[in-house]
Structures are given as C-alpha cells and as structure tokens.
Tab-separated table of C-alpha atoms and ligand atoms in Angstrom:
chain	number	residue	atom	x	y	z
P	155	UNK	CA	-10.490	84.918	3.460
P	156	UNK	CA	-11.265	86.900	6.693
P	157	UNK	CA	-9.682	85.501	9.839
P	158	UNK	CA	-10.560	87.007	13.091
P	159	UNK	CA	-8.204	86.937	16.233
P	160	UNK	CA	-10.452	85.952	19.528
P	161	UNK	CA	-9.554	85.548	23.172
P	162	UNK	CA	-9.465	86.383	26.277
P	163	UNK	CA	-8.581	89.816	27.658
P	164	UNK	CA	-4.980	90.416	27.574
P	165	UNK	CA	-4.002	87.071	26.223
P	166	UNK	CA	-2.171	88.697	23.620
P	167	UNK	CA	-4.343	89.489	20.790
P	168	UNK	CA	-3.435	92.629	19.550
P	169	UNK	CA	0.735	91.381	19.561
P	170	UNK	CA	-0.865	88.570	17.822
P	171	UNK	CA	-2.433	90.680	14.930
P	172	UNK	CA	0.750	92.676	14.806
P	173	UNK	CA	2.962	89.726	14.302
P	174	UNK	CA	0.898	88.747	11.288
P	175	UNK	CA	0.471	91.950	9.722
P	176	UNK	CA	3.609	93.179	9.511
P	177	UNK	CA	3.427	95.813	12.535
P	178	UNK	CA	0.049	97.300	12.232
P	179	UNK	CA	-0.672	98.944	15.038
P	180	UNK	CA	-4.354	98.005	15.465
P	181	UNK	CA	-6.845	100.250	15.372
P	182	UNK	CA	-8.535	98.477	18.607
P	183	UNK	CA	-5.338	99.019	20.648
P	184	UNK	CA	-5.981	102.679	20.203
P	185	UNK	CA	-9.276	102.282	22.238
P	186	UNK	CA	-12.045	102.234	19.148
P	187	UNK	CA	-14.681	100.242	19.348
P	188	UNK	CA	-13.947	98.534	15.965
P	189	UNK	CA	-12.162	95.357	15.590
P	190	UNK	CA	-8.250	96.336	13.997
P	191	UNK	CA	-8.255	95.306	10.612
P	192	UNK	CA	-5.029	94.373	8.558
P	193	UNK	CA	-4.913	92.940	4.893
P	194	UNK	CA	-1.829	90.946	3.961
P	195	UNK	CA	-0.604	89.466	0.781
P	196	UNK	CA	-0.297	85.666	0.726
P	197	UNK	CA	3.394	84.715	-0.112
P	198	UNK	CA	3.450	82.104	-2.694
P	199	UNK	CA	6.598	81.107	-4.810
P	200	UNK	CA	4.773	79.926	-7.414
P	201	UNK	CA	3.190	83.464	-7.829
P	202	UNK	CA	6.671	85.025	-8.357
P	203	UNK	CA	7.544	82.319	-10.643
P	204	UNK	CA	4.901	82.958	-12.861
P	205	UNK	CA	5.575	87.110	-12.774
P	206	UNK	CA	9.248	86.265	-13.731
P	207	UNK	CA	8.282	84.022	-16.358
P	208	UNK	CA	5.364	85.888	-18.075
P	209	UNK	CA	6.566	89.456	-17.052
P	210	UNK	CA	2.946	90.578	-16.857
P	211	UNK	CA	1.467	94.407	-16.510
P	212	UNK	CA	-0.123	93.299	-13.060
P	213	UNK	CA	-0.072	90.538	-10.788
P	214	UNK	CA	-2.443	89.670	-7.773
P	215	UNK	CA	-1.734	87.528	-4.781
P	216	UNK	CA	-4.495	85.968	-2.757
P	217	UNK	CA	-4.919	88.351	0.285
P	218	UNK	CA	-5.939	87.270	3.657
P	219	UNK	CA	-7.643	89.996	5.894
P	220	UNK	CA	-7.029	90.004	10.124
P	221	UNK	CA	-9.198	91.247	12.488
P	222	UNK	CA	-7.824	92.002	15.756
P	223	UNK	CA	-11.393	91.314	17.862
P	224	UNK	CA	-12.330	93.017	21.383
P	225	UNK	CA	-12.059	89.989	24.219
P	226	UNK	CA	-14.471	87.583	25.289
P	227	UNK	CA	-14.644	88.449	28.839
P	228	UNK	CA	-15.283	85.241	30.539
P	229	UNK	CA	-16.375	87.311	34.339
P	230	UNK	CA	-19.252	88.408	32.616
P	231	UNK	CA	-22.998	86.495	33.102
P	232	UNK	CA	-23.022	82.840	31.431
P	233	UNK	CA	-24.554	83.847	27.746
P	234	UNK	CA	-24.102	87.020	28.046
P	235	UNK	CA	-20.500	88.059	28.254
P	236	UNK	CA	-20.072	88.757	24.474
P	237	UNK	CA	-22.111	91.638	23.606
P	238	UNK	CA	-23.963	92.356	20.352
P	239	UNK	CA	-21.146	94.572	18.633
P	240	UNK	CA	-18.608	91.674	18.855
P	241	UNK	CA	-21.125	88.971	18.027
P	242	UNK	CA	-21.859	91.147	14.717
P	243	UNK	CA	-17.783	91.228	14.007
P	244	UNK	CA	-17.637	87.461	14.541
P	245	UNK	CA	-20.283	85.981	12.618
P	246	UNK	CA	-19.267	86.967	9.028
P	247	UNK	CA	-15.926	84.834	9.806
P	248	UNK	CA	-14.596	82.368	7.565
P	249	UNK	CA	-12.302	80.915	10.900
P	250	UNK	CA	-11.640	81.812	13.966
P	251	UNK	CA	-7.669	82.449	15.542
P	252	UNK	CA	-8.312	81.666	19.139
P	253	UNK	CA	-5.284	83.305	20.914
P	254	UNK	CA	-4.467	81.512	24.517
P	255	UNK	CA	-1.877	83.498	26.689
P	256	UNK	CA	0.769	81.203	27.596
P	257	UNK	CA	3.174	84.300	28.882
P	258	UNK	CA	3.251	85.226	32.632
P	259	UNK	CA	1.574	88.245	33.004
P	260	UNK	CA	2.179	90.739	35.915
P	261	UNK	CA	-1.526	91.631	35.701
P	262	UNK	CA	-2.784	88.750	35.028
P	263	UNK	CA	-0.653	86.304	36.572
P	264	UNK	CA	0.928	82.699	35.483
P	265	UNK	CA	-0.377	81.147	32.201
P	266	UNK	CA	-2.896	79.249	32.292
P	267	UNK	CA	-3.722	78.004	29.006
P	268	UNK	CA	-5.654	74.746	29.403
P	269	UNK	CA	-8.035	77.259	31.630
P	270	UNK	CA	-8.021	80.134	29.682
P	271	UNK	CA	-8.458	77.939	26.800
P	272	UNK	CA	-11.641	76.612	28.235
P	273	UNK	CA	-13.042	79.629	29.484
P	274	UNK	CA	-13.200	81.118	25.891
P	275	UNK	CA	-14.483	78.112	24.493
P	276	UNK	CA	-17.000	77.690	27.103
P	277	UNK	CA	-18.263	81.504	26.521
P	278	UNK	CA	-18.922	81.024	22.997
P	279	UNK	CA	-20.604	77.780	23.946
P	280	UNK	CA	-23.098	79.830	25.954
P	281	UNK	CA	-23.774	82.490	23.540
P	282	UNK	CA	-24.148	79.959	21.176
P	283	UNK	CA	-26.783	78.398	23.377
P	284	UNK	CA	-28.324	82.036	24.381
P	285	UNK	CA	-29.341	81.734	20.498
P	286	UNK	CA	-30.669	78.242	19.812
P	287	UNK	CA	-32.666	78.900	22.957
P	288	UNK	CA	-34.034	81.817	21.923
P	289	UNK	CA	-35.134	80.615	18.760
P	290	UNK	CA	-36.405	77.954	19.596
P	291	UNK	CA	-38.546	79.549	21.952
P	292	UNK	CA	-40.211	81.421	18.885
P	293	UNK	CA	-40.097	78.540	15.945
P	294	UNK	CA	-42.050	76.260	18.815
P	295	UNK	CA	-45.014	78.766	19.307
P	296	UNK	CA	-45.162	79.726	15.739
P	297	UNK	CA	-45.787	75.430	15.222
P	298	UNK	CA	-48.394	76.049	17.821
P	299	UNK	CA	-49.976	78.569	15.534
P	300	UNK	CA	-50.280	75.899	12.903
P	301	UNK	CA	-46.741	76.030	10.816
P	302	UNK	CA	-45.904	72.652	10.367
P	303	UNK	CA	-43.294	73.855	7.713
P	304	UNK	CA	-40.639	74.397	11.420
P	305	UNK	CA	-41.178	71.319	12.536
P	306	UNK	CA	-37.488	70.117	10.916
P	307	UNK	CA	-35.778	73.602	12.099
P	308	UNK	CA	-37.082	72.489	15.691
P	309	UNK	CA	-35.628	68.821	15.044
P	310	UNK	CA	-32.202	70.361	14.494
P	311	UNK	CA	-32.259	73.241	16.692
P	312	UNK	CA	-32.779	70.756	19.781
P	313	UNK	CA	-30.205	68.712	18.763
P	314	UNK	CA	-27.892	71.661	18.713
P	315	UNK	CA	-29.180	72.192	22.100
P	316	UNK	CA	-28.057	68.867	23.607
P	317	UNK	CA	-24.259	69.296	21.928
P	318	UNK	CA	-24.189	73.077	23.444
P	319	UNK	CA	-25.855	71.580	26.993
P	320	UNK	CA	-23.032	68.628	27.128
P	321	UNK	CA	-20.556	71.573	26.463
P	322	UNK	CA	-19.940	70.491	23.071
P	323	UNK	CA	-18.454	73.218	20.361
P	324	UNK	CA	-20.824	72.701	17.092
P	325	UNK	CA	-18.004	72.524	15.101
P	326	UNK	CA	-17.915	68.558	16.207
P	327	UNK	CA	-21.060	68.216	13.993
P	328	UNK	CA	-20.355	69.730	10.582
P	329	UNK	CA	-23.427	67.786	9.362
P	330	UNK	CA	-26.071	69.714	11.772
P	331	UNK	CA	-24.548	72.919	11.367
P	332	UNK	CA	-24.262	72.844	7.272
P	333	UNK	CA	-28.160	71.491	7.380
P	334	UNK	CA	-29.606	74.057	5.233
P	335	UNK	CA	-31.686	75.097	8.225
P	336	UNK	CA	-29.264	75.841	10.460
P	337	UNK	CA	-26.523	77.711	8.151
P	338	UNK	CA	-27.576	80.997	8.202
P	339	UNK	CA	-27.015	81.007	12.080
P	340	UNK	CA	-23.272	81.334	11.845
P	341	UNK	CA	-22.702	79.859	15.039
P	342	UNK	CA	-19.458	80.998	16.622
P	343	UNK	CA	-18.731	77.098	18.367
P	344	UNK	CA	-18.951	75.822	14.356
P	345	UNK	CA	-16.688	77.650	12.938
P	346	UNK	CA	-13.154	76.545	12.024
P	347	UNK	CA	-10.706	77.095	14.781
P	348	UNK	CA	-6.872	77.742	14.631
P	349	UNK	CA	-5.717	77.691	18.799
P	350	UNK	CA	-3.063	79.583	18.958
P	351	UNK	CA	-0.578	79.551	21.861
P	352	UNK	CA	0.887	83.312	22.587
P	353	UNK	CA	4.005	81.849	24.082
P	354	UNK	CA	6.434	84.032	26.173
P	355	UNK	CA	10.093	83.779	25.556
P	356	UNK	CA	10.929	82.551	28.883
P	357	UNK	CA	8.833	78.897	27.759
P	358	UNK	CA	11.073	76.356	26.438
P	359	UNK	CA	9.654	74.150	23.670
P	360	UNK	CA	8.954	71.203	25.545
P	361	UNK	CA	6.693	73.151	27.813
P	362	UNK	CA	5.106	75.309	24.598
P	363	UNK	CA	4.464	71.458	23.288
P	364	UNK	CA	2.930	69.846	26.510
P	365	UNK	CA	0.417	72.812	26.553
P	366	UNK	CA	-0.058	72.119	22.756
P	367	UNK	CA	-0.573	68.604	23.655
P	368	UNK	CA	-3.277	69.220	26.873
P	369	UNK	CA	-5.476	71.520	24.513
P	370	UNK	CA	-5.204	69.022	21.658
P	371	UNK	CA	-6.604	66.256	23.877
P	372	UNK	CA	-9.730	69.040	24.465
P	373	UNK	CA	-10.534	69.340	21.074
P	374	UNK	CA	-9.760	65.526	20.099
P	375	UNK	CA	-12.393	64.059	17.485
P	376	UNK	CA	-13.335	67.902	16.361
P	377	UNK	CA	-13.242	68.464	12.866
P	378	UNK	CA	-11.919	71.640	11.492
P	379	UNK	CA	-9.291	72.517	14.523
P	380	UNK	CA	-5.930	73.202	14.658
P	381	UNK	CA	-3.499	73.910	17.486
P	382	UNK	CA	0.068	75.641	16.888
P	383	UNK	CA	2.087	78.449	18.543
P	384	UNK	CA	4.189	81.324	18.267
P	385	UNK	CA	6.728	84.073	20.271
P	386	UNK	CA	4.145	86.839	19.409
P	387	UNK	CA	6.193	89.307	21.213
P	388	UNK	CA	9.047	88.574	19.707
P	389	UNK	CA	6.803	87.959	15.998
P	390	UNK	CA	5.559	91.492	16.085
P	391	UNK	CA	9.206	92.796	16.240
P	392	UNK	CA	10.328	90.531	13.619
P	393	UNK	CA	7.158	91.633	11.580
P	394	UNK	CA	8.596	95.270	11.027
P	395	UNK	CA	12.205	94.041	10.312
P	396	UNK	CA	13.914	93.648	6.901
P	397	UNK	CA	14.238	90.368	5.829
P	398	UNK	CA	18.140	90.555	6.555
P	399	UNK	CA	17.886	91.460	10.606
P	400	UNK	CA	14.329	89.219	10.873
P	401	UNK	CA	16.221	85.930	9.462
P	402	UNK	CA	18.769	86.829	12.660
P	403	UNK	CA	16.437	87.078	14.683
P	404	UNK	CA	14.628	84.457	13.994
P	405	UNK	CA	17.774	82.400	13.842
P	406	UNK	CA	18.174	83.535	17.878
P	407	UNK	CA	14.784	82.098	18.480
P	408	UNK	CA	16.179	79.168	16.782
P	409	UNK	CA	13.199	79.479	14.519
P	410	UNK	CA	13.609	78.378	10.915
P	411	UNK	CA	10.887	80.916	9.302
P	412	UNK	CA	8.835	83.582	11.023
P	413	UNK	CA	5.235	82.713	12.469
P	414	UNK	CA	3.487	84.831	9.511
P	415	UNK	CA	3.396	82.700	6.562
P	416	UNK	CA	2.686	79.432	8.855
P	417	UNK	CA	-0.503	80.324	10.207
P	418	UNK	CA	-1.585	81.176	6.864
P	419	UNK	CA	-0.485	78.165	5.471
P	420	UNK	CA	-2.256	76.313	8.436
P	421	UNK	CA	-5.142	78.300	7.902
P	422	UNK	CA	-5.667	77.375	4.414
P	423	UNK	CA	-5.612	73.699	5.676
P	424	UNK	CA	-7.958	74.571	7.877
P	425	UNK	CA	-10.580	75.690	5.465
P	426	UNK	CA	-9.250	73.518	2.890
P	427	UNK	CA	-8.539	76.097	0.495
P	428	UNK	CA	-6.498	75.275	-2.379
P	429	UNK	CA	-4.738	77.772	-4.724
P	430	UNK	CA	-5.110	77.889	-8.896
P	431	UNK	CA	-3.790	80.614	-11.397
P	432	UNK	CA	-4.961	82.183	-14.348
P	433	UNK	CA	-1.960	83.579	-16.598
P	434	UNK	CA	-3.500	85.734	-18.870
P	435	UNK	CA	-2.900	89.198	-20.132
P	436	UNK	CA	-2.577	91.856	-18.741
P	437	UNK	CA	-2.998	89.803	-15.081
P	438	UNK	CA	-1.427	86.966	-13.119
P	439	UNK	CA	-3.567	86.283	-10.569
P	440	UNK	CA	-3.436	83.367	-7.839
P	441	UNK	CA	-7.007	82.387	-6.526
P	442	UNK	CA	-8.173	80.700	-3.721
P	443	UNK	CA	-10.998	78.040	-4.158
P	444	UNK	CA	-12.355	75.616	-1.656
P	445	UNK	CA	-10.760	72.044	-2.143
P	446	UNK	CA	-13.456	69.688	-4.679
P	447	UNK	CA	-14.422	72.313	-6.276
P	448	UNK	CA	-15.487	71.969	-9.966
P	449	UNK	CA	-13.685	73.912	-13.028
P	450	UNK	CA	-17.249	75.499	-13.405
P	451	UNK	CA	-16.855	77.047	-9.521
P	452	UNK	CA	-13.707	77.909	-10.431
P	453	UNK	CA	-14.543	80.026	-12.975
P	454	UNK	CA	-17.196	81.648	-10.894
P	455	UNK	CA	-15.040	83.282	-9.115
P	456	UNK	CA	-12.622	84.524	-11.920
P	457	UNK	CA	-15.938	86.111	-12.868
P	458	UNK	CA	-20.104	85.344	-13.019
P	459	UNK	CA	-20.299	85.417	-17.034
P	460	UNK	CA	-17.411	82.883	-16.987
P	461	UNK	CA	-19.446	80.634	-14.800
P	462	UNK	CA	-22.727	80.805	-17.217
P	463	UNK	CA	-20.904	80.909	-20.276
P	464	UNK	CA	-18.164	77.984	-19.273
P	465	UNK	CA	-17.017	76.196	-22.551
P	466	UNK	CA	-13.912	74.065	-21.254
P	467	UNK	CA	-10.767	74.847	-19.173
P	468	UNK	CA	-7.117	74.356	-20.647
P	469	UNK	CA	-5.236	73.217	-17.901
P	470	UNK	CA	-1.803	72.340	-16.918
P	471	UNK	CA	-0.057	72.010	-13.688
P	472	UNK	CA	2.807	74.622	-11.808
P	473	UNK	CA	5.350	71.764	-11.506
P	474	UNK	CA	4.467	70.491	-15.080
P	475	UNK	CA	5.225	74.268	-16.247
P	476	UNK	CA	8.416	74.675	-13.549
P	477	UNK	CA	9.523	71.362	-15.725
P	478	UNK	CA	9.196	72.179	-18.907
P	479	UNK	CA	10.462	75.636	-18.897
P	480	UNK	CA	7.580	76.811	-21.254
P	481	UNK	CA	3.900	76.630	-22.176
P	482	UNK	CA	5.029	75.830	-25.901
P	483	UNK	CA	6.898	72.870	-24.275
P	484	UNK	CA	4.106	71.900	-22.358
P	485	UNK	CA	1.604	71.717	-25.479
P	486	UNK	CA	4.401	69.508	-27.184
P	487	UNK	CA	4.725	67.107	-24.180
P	488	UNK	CA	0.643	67.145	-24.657
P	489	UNK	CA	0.454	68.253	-21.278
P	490	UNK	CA	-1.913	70.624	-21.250
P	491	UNK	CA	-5.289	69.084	-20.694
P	492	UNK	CA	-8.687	70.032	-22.114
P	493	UNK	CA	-11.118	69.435	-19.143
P	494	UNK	CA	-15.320	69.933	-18.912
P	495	UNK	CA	-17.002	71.834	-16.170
P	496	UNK	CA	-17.271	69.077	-13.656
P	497	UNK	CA	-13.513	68.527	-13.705
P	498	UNK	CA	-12.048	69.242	-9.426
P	499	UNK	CA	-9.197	71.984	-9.472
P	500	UNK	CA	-6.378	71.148	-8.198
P	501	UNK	CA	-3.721	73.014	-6.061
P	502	UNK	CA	-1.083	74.469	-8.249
P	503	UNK	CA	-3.435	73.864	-11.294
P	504	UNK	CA	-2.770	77.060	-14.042
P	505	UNK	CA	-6.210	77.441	-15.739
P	506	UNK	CA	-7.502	79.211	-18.792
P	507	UNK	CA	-11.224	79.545	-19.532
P	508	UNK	CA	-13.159	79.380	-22.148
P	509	UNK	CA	-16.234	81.039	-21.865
P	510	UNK	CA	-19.139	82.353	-24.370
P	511	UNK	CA	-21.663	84.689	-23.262
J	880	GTP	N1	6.056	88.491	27.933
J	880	GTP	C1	5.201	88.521	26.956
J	880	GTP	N2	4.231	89.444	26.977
J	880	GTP	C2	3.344	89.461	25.986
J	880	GTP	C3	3.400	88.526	24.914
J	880	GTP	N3	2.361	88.776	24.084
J	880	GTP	C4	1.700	89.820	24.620
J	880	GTP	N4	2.291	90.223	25.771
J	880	GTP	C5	1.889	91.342	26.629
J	880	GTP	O1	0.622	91.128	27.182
J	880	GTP	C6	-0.111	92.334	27.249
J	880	GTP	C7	-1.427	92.185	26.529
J	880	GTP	O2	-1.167	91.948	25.168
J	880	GTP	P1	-2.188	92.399	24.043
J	880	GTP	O3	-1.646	91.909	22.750
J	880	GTP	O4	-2.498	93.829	24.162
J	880	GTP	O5	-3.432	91.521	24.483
J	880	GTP	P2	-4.938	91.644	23.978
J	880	GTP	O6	-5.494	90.263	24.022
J	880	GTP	O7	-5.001	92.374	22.698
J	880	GTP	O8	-5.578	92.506	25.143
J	880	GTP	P3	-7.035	93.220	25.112
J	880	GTP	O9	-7.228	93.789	23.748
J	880	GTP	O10	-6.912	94.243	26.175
J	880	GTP	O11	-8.004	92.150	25.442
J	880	GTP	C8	0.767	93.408	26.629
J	880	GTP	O12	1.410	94.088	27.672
J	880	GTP	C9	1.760	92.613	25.828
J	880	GTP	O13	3.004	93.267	25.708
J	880	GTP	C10	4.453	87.573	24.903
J	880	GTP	O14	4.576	86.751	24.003
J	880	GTP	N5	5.313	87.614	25.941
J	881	MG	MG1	-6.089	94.030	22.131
C-alpha cells in the first residue's frame, strides 16, 4: 500500500511524514528532488498472537510505504502549477494524505484550512482537467480520421470534463473513473483521499473539530474520503520516543494512542483493505487484500501458481483460534471450514491453500 503525503507548501508535510514513520528525516527536507520515502510495519495484535502461538522461523507484517511529496503550489498558472516530476510521483498512488495546515505560521500566517483546503483541491482539479482536455483534443481528431472505435472514450472523457468544469473532484464518480476507458488515467481528483488536519498545539479540540466539520461539509456525498487530525509537531517527537516516555507524552496531549497506527487504520478503511493470514512453516505472514475479494484472489497474491492451481482453502477465523486455544481444538469444534475459490475472505480469516500445479 503506497500512501503519498500532498499539500500545500509549508502546511506541514514533511512533520507529517515524520510523525508516521517513526522520525525519518525525509529525504525531500534535505532539498532532493525526490519525494521522502519511509516504509513502516503495520501493527497488528493478531500478528503477534500468532508468532507467540506458532513460534515460527519468520514472520511478516503488512507494510505500508509514505511518501513525503514536493507541494502543490497553488500561485502557480491554473493547470499548470504541478509540474511533470510530481505528477509522475502521484499517479502510481493507491490514496492520497492531503495535509491542511491548521498551525499559525510566522511565514505563512493564521490557518486557514477551509482555504488552503480548497486551494489544493482546486489545483489538482485543474491538472486533472489540463489532461482530459488534452486528450480529448487528440481522441476527437483521430474520430475525424475515421476511428469510430473512440467514440465511447470521448463519451466519458466529456463527462469527466463537466464534473472537473463544475469543480467537482472525480473521486465523486467512482463509476466513470473505474470505466475501463478511463482507468489507466490515474486521475489525481479520483483517488482516495485521507484530509488530514496538521493541528498546532495552541488549537483546542473544539476548534480542531469545527475545522473537521467545515471541510467535511466540502467533501459531503464523496465516496472514498476521510477527514481526521493530528499534533504533527508534537507526533514526530513522540515518533522517536520509547514507548515508556511516548505513552507520557501522549497522556499530556490527553491523547489515548499516538496518531501513527490511526491513520493507518483509517487508511485501510479507506481503501477497504481487509487483513488475512497464512500460518504456515517456516512464515507467518499477515496480507492485505481488497474487501470482496474471492479465496482464488487471495491466493494470488500469496503467490501466481497458487492462483492457477487453487484446489480449496481451509479456513478458520482469529477469534475462533484466540477461543479455542489451538488449531487441534478448532478441527474438533469442526470449525475449520473447507471453502471453494469463489468463497469472500474475510478480515481476521487464517487461510491455508491448497494448490496443484
Ligand atoms: N506550530 C506548529 N508548527 C508546525 C506544525 N507542523 C509543522 N510545523 C512547522 O511548519 C513548518 C513547515 O513544516 P513542514 O513539515 O516542513 O511543511 P512542508 O509541507 O513539508 O513544507 P514544504 O516541503 O516546504 O512544502 C516547519 O517550520 C514546521 O516546524 C505544528 O503542528 N505546529
Ligand atoms: Mg516538506
């Protein structure tokens, strides 16, 4: 899962990537061109149940990877204020972490998230638009030239066009933008959104949740959004802390857990990602699979000949196992299920395949 950390310049960003990498000083901060990167393990309790309980050789968590992105600029000209490089960075994006300042800034003066928010939003709107345009432009002649074949890329395209001319993020039509057509496009305004509010100490939580509340009315009736918060400041200092010191300091934010595992938590929801297991030997592994997804898919991405070859799946469920203290239990209880390929995986679902190839 790659999530990359967008915004506008100076509205925290970089503290932003550093508060969910564990201290990272990005690689952007230091003035490179390319985006800072930082991979972090997914904490998941049910992961270090299983290592306890199996005692394997290896385990694997499900990693999520953070890019810390160059700004959107927002003073540049409409369309053309995000440049090619940090188009390129964007695109391959599985969601987007939209920071919003919501610190006073000496530089940049009071917050001004509702604005700032729109700015952003409004930029990748535009370059959005700057694209459709452009190919439109090209599939139309080509029709002229006799390739009736476009004519349904053209149907879509324009209505793309009227969303991004009423202002309209893409992401509020998840049917146009998954038309086969149109997919390959990776427009920025589709892709899932987590709005995050880079909130200075000196905001109180009322005012942190009005501000929540004015951007949620933007984005009401969008699919695939989310809106939440965090002391990034303060976050990137907890990030490099032992646990012992970070729980204090959490508990003098009056915080109940830090920022980190939140966000990733919300960002799973966002792109309704579930998480299954496979506890074989020598590897416990937890796997991320998008929600509905078959046993078959499932097995696909354990591994391609597991896919082709896919017998059955023996499954049985974390809290089932957490219950009955063993797998041997479980088979007694009859609780471990013999499913086909067309059976959905669930979260918390511990899987083995059988496969012939
Ligand atoms: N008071 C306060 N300052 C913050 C907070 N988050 C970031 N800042 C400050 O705001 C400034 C910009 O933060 P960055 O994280 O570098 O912002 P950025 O979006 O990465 O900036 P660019 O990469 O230059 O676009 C820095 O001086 C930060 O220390 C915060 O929560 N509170
Ligand atoms: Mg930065």
């Amino acid at each position: 899962m790659k999530l990359g950390i967008i915004g506008l310049p100076g509205s925290g960003k970089s503290t932003v990537f550093r508060a969910l990498t564990g201290g990272i000083e990005s690689s952007e901060r230091r003035g490179h061109q390319e985006p800072g990167h930082g991979v972090v393990k997914v904490a998941d309790e049910r992961l270090d149940f299983l290592v306890a309980y199996q005692k394997p050789k290896k385990f694997t968590p499900v990693y999520v990877e953070f890019l810390d992105i160059a700004g959107i600029s927002g003073e540049g000209k409409p369309g053309t204020s995000i440049g090619d490089q940090v188009l390129a960075h964007i695109r391959p994006l599985d969601a987007l972490i939209h920071c919003v300042r919501f610190f006073d800034s000496p530089s940049l003066g009071p917050a001004q998230p509702l604005i700032d928010f729109r700015t952003a939003e409004e930029e990748m709107i535009l370059s959005d638009l700057a694209m459709v345009e452009k190919r439109l432009e090209r599939v139309e002649k080509d029709i002229l030239r006799g390739k009736k074949e476009l004519q349904e890329e053209v149907t879509l395209l324009r209505q793309a066009r009227a969303l991004l001319e009423a202002a309209t993020p893409l992401r509020a039509d998840p049917d146009l933008t998954n038309a086969e057509r149109l997919k390959g496009f990776a427009f920025l305004s589709a892709k899932p959104e987590l709005i995050l509010l880079d909130a200075g100490e000196e905001k109180s939580r009322s005012e942190i949740r009005e501000a929540m509340e004015e951007i949620r009315k933007q984005v009401q009736g969008q699919l695939n959004v989310c809106v939440d918060w965090l002391y990034a400041d303060a976050e990137a200092e907890i990030a490099r802390l032992d646990e012992e010191d970070a729980r204090e300091f959490l508990q003098e934010l009056d915080l109940d857990e830090g920022a980190k595992d939140r966000i990733i938590r919300t960002s799973f929801e966002l792109l309704q990602l579930i998480v299954f297991f496979t506890v074989g030997d020598p590897d416990v592994r937890a796997w991320p699979l998008r929600k509905g997804l078959t046993a078959v898919k499932a097995a696909g991405t354990v591994h391609s000949d597991m896919e082709r070859g896919f017998i059955r799946a023996e499954v049985f469920s974390f809290q089932d196992l957490k219950g009955a203290g063993s797998v041997a239990a479980l088979h007694k209880a009859g609780k471990v299920r013999l499913e086909g390929r067309d059976y959905q995986v669930k979260d918390g679902d511990i899987v083995l395949f059988r496969f012939n190839v």
